[in-house]
mmCIF file of C-alpha atoms in Angstrom:
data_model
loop_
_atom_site.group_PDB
_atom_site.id
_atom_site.type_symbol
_atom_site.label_atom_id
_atom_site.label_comp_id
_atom_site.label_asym_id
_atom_site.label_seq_id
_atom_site.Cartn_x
_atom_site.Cartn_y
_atom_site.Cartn_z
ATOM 1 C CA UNK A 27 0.000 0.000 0.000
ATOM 2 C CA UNK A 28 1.210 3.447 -0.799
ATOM 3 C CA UNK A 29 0.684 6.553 0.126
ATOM 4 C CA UNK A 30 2.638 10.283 0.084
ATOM 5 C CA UNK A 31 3.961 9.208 3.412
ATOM 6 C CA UNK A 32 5.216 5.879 2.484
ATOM 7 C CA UNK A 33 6.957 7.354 -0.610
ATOM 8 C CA UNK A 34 8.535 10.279 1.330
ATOM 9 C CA UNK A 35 9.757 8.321 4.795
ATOM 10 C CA UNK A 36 10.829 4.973 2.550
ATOM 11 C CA UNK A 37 8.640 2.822 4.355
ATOM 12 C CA UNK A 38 6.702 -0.359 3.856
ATOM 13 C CA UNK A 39 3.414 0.315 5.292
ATOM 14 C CA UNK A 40 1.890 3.588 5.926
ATOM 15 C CA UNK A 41 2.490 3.014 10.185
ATOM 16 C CA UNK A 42 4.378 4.662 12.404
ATOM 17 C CA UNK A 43 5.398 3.739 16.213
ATOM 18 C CA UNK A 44 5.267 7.345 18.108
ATOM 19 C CA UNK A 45 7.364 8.890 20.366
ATOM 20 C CA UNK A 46 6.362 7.437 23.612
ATOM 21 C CA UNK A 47 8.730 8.428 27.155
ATOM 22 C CA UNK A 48 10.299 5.294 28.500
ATOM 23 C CA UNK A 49 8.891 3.413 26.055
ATOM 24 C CA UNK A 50 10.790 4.034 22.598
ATOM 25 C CA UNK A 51 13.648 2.291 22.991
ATOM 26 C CA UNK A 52 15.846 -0.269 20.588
ATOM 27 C CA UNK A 53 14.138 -3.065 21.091
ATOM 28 C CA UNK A 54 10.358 -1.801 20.229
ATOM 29 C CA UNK A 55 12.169 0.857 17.495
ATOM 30 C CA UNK A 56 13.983 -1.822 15.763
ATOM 31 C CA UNK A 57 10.663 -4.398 15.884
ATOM 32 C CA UNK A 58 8.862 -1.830 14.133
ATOM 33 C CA UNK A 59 11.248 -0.684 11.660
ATOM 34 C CA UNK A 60 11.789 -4.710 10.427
ATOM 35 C CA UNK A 61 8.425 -5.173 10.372
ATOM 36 C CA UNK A 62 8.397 -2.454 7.699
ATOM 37 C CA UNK A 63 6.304 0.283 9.576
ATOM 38 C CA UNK A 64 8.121 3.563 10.933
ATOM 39 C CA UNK A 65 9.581 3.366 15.007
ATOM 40 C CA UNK A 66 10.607 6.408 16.719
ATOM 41 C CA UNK A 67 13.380 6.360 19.601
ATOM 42 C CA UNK A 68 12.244 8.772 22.054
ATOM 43 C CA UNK A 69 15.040 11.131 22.383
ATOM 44 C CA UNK A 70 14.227 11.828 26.170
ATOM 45 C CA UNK A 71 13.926 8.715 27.672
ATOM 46 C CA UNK A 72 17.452 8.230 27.452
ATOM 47 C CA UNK A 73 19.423 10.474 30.531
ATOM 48 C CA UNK A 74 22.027 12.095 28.431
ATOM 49 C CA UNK A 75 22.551 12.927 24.694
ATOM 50 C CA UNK A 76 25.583 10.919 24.700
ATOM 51 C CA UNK A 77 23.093 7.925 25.916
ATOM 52 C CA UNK A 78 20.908 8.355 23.311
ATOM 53 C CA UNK A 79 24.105 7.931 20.869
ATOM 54 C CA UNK A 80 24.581 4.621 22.592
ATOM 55 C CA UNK A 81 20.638 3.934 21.639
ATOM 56 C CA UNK A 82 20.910 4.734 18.354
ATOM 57 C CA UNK A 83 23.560 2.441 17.683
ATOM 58 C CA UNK A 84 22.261 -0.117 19.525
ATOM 59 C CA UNK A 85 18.710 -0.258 17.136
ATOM 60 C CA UNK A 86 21.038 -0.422 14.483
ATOM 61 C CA UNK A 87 22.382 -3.262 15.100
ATOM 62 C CA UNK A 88 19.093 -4.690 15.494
ATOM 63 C CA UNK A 89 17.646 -3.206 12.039
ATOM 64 C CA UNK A 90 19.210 -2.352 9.009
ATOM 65 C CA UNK A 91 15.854 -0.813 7.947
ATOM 66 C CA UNK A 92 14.584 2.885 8.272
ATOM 67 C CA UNK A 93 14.209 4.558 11.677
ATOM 68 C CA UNK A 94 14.161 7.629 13.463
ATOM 69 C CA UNK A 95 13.742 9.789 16.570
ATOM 70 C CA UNK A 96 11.417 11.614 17.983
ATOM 71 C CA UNK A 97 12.270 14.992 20.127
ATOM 72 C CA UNK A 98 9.688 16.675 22.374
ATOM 73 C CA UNK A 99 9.891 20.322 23.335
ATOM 74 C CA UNK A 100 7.500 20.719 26.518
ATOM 75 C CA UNK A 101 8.034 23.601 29.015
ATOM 76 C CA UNK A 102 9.678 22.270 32.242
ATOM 77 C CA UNK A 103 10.978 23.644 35.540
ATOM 78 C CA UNK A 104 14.936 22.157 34.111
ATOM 79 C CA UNK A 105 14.535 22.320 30.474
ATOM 80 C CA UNK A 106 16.596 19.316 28.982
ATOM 81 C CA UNK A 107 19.817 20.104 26.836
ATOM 82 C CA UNK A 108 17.734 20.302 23.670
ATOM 83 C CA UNK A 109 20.533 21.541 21.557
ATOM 84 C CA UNK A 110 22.595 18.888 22.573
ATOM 85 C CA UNK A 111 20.281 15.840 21.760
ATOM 86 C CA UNK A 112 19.263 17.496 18.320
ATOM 87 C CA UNK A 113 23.041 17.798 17.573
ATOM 88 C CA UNK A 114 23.379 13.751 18.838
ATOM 89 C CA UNK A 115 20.813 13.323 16.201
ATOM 90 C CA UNK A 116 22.281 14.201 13.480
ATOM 91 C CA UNK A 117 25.887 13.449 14.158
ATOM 92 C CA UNK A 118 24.470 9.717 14.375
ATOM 93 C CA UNK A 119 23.366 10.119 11.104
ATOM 94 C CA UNK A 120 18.990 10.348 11.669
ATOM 95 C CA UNK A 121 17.605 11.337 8.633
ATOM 96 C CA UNK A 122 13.960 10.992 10.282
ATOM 97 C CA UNK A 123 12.694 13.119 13.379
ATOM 98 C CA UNK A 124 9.176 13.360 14.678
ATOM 99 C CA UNK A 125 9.128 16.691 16.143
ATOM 100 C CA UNK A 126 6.281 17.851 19.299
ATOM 101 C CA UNK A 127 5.749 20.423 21.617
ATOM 102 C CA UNK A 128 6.242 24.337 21.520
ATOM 103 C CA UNK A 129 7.141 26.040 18.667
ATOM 104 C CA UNK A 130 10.153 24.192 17.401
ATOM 105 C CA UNK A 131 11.427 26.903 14.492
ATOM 106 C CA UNK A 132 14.807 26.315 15.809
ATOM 107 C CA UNK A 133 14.900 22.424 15.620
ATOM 108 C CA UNK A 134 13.787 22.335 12.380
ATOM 109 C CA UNK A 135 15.789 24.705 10.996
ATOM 110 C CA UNK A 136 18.976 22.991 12.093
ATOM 111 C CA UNK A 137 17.445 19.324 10.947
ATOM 112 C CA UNK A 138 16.544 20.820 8.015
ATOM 113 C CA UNK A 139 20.054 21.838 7.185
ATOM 114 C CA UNK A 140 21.759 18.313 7.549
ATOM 115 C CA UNK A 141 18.828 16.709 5.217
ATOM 116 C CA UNK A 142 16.275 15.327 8.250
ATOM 117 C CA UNK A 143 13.099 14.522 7.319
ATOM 118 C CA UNK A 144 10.740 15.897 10.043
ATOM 119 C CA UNK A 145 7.095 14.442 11.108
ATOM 120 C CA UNK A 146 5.832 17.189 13.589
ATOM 121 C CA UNK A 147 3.016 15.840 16.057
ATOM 122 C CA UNK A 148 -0.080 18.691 16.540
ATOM 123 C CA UNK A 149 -3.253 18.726 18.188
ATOM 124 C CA UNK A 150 -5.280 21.717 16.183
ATOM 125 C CA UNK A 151 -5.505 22.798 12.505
ATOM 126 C CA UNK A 152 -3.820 26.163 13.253
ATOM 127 C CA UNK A 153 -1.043 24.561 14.892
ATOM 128 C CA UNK A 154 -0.682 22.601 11.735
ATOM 129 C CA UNK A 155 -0.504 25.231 9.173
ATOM 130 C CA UNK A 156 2.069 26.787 11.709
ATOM 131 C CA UNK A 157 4.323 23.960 11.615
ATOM 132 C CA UNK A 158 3.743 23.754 7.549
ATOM 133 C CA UNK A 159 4.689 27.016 7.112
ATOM 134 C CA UNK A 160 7.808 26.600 9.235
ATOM 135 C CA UNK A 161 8.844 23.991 6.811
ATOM 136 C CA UNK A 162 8.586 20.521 7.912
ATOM 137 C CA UNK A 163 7.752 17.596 5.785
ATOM 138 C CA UNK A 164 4.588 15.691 7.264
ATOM 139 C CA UNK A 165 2.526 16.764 10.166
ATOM 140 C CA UNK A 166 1.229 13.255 13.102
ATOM 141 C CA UNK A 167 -2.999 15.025 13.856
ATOM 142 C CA UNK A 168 -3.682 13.998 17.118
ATOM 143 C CA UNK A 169 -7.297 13.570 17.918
ATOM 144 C CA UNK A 170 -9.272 14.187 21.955
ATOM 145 C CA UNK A 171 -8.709 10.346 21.646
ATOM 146 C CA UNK A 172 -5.042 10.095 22.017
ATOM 147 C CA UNK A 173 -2.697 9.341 24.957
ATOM 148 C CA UNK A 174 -0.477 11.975 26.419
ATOM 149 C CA UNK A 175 -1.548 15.607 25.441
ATOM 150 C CA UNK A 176 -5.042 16.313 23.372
ATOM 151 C CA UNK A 177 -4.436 20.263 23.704
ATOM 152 C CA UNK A 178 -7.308 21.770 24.849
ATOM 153 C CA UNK A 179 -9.710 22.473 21.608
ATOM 154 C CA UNK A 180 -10.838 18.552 22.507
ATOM 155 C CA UNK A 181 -11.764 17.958 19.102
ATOM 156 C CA UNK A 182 -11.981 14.200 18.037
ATOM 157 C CA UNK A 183 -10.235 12.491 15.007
ATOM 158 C CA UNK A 184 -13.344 12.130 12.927
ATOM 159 C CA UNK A 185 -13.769 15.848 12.927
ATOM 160 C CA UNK A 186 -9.869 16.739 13.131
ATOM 161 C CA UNK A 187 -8.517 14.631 10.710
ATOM 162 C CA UNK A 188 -10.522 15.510 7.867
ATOM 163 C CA UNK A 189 -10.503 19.090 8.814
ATOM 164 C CA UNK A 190 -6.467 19.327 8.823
ATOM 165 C CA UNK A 191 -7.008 17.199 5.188
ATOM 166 C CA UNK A 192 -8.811 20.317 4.007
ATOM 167 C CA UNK A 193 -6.131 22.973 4.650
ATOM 168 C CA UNK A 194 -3.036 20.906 5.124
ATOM 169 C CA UNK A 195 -0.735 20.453 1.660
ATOM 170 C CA UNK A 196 1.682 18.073 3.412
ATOM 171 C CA UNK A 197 1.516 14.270 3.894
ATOM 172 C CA UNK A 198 -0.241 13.437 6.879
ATOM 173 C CA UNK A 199 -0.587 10.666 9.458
ATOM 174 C CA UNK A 200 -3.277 10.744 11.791
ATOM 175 C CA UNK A 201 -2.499 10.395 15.644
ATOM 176 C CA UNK A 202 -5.024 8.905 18.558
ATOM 177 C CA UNK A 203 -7.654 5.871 18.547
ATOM 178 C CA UNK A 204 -5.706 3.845 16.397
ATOM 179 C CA UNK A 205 -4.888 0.004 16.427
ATOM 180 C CA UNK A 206 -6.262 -2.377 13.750
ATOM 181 C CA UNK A 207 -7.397 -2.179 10.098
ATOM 182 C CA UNK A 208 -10.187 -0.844 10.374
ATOM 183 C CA UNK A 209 -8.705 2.471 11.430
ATOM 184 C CA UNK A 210 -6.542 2.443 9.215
ATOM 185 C CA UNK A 211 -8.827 2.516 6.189
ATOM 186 C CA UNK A 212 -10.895 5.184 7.733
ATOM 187 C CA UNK A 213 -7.982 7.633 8.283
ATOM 188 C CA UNK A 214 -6.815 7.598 4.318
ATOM 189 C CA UNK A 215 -10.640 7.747 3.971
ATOM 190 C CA UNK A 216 -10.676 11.026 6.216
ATOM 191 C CA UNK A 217 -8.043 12.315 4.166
ATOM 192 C CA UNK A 218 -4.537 11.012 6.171
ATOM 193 C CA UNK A 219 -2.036 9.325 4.427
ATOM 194 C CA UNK A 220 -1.635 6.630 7.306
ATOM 195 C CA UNK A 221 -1.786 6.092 11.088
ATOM 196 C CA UNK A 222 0.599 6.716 14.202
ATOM 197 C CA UNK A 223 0.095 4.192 16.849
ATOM 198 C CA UNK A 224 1.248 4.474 20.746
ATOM 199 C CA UNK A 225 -0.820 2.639 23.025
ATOM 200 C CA UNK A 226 -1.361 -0.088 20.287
ATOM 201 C CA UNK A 227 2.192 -0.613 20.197
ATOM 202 C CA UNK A 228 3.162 -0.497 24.183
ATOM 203 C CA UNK A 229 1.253 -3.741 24.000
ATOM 204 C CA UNK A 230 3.403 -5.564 22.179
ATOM 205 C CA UNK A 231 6.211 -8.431 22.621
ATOM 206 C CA UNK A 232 9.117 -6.410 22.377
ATOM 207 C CA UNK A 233 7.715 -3.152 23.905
ATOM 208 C CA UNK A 234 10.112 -2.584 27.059
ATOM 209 C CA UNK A 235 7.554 -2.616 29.538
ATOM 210 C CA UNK A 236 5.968 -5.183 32.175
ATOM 211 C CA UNK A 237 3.485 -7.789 30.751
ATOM 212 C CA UNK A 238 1.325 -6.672 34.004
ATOM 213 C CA UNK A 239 0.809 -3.204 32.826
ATOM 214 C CA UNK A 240 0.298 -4.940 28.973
ATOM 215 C CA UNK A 241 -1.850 -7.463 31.012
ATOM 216 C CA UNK A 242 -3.813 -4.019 32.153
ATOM 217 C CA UNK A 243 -3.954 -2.474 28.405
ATOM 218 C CA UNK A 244 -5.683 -5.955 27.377
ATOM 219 C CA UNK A 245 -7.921 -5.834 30.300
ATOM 220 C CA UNK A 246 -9.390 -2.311 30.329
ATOM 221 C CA UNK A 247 -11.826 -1.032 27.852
ATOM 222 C CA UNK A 248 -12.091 2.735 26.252
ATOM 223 C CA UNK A 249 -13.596 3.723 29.731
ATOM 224 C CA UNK A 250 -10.282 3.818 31.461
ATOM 225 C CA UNK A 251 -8.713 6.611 31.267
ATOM 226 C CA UNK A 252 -8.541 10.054 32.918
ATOM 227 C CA UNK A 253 -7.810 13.492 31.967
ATOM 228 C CA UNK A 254 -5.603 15.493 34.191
ATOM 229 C CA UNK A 255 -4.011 19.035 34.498
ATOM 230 C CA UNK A 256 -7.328 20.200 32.815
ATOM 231 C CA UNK A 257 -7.447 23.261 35.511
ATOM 232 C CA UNK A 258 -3.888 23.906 34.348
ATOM 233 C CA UNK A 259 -4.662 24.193 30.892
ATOM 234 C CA UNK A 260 -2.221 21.134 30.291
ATOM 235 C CA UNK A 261 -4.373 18.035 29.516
ATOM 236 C CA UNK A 262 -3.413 14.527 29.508
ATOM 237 C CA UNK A 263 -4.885 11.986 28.942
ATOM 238 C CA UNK A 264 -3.260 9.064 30.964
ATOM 239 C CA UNK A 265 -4.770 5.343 32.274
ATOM 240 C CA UNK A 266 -7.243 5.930 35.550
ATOM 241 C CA UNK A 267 -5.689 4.235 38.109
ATOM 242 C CA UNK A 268 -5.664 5.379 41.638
ATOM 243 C CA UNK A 269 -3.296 7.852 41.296
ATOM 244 C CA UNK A 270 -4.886 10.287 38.184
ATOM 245 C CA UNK A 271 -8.253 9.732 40.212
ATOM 246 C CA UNK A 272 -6.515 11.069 43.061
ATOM 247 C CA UNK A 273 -5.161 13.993 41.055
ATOM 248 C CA UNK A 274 -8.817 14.427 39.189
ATOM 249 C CA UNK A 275 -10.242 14.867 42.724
ATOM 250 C CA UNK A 276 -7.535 17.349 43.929
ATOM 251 C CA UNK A 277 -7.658 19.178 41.043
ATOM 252 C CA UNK A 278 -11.726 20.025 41.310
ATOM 253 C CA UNK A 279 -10.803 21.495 44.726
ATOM 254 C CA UNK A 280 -8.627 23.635 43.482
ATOM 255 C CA UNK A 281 -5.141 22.281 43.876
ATOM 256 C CA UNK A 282 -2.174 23.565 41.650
ATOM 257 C CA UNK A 283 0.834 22.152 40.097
ATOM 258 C CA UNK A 284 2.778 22.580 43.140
ATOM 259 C CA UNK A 285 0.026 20.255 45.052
ATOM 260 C CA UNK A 286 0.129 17.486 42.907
ATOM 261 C CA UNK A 287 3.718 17.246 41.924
ATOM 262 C CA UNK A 288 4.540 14.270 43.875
ATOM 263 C CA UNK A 289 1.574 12.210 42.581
ATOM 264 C CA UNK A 290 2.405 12.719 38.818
ATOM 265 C CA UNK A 291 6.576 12.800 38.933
ATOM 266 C CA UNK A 292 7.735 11.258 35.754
ATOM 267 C CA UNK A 293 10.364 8.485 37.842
ATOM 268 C CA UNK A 294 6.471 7.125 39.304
ATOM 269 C CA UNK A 295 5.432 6.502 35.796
ATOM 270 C CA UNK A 296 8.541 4.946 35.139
ATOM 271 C CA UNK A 297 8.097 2.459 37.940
ATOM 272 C CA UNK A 298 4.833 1.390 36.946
ATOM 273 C CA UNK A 299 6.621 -0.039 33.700
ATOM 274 C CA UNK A 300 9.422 -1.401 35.739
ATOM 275 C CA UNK A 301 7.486 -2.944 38.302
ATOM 276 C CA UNK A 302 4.264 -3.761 36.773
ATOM 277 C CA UNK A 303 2.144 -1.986 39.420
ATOM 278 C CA UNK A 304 -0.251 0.063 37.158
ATOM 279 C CA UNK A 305 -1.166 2.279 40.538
ATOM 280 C CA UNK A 306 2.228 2.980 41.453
ATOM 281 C CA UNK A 307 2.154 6.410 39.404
ATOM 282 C CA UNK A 308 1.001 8.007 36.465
ATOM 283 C CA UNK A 309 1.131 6.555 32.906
ATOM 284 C CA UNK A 310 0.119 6.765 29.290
ATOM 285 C CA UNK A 311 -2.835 5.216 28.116
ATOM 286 C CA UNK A 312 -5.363 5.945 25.029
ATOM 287 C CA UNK A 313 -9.378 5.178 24.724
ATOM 288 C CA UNK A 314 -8.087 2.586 21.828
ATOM 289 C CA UNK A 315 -7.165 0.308 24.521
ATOM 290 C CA UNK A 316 -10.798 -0.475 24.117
ATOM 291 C CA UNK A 317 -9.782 -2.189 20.683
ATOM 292 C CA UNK A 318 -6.851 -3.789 22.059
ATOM 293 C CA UNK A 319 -7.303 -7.484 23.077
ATOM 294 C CA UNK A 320 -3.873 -9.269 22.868
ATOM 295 C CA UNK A 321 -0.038 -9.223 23.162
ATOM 296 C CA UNK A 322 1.402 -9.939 18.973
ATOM 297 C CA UNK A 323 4.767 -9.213 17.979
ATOM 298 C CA UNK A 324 4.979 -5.949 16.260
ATOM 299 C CA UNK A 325 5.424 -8.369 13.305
ATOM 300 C CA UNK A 326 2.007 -9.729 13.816
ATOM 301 C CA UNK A 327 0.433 -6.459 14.589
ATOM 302 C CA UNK A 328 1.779 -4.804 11.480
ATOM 303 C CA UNK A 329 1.042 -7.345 8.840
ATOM 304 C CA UNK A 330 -2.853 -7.976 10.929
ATOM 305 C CA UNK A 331 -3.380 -4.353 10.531
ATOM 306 C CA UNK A 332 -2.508 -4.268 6.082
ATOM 307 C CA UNK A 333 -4.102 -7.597 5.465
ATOM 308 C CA UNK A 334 -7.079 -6.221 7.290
ATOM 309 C CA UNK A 335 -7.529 -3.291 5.878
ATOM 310 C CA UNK A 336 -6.829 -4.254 2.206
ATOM 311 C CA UNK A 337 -9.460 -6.860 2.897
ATOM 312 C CA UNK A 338 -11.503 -4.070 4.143
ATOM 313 C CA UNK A 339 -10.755 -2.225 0.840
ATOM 314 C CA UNK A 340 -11.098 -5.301 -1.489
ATOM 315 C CA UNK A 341 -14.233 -6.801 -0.148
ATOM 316 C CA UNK A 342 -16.589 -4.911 2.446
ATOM 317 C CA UNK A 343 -16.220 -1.168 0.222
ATOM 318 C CA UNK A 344 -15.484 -2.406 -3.395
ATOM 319 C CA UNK A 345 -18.381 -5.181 -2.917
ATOM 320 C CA UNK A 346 -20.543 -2.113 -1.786
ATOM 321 C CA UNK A 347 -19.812 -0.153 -5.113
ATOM 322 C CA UNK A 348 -19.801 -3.725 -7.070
ATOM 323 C CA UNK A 349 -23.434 -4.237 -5.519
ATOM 324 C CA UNK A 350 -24.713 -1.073 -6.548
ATOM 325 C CA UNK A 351 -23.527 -1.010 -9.988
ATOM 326 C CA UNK A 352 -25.149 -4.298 -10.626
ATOM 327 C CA UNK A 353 -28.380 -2.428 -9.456
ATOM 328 C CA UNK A 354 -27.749 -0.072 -11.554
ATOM 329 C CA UNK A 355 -27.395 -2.021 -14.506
ATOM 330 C CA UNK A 356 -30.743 -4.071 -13.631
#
């Protein structure tokens, strides 16, 4: 199957493995990348740029295929050496960054210099035809649906997707609710030129997390998640556990930032995935783990998702237009 994205990124299949903290690593990346879908090292999970050298190097060893990294520009108390990891980037040689967060003229500038390809990851339509306009190649539409941050215009896929396809000149993938076939014909239908999948893929084999908290994915349905920092004007979306209810219930009596800091500190979340204790902190979860029922190799999950949706294509849509040109002919 091919599409503008496809064609652009030298892909296989018109999927791509998000950004994801503490999740995009090697392993997952490299899984991906020789199943012939796009994975995405996440750039901050690793401590120090020189780490993330070392994790570069280490998925390529594992792949000889396509692969790239994703950087995330978020405000923070201690902003992380962003300079330094873009400039790790391309000294290792990436030719593929997915790009996210505030205003990131200045990254893709610089990537844009050393020939990188750049996917950057928006919630809105404006923030879209901002990032076109700054110059990068393909924009990641994330829908209300999505793990992680939805922005705050909570506008589903079905009404984003086809909306950004309307304005937008640029490839595009669209972001959040995503995880079989069937989604995957509907977002070229809405106008995307394939689909980026997060949750889906942290419930894989090779994904570098417990199989208790993959055990939970499997196990919860779209009703299990919760949407925090909403009085901060920060939503995310993350998996309701006890924690983000505890946070939900702070938040509606007013607490700040400052209250709740302990409760959602990013080393928490990373426990949960260590430890397999899904209420041991905050963690990442879309509604699509309502359409996630099992633990495949990203292997499996890829080549499920095209033979589905070709299927999809090939018999359920063309025997709808077959039918009704025999009528027609009658």
């Amino acid at each position: 199957m091919k599409t503008r994205f496809t064609e652009l990124f030298g892909i296989e299949h018109p999927i791509v493995q998000g950004g994801m903290q503490w999740v995009g690593r090697a392993e997952l990346v490299a899984a991906v990348a020789n199943a012939g879908a796009l994975g995405l090292i996440t750039a901050l999970t690793q401590p120090t740029p020189e780490d993330l050298t070392k994790e570069i190097a280490r998925c390529r060893d594992l792949t000889d295929k396509p692969f790239g990294v994703n950087l995330t520009i978020l405000p923070a108390i201690k902003p992380p050496p962003y300079a330094e990891y873009r400039q790790a980037i391309i000294e290792a040689g990436i030719k593929i960054v997915e790009t996210a967060g505030n205003k990131p003229q200045e990254h893709v500038t610089e990537f844009k210099k050393h020939g990188v390809k750049i996917v950057h990851k928006c919630t809105s339509v404006r923030h879209g035809l901002s990032a076109e306009r700054m110059g990068v190649d393909a924009l990641s539409i994330d829908g209300f649906e999505c793990a992680g941050h939805p922005g705050e215009d909570d506008t589903p896929g079905l009404i984003l997707i086809p909306a950004a396809a309307d304005k937008i000149k640029i490839p595009m993938i669209a972001s959040g609710g995503f995880a079989d076939g069937r989604g995957l014909v509907a977002a070229l239908a809405l106008g995307a030129e394939g689909i980026n999948m997060g949750t889906r893929f942290m419930c894989t084999r090779e994904s570098p997390i417990h199989q208790l908290v993959k055990e939970r994915i499997v196990a919860n349905d779209e009703r299990e998640t919760e949407l925090i920092f909403r009085t901060m004007r920060n939503t995310s979306r993350v998996a309701k556990n006890a924690i983000s209810s505890k946070v939900v219930a702070m938040e509606k009596e007013g607490a700040k930032f400052e209250d709740v800091r302990e409760l959602v500190a990013g080393v928490r979340g990373k426990q949960v995935y260590a430890t397999g204790d899904a209420d041991e902190g905050i963690w990442s979860a879309g509604q699509v783990q309502g359409l996630i029922h099992d633990i495949p190799t990203c292997a499996e999950l890829v080549s499920r998702i095209m033979r589905d949706a070709e299927a999809i294509i090939r018999d359920r849509l063309e025997g709808m237009l077959s039918g009704a040109r025999r009528q027609a002919a009658e």
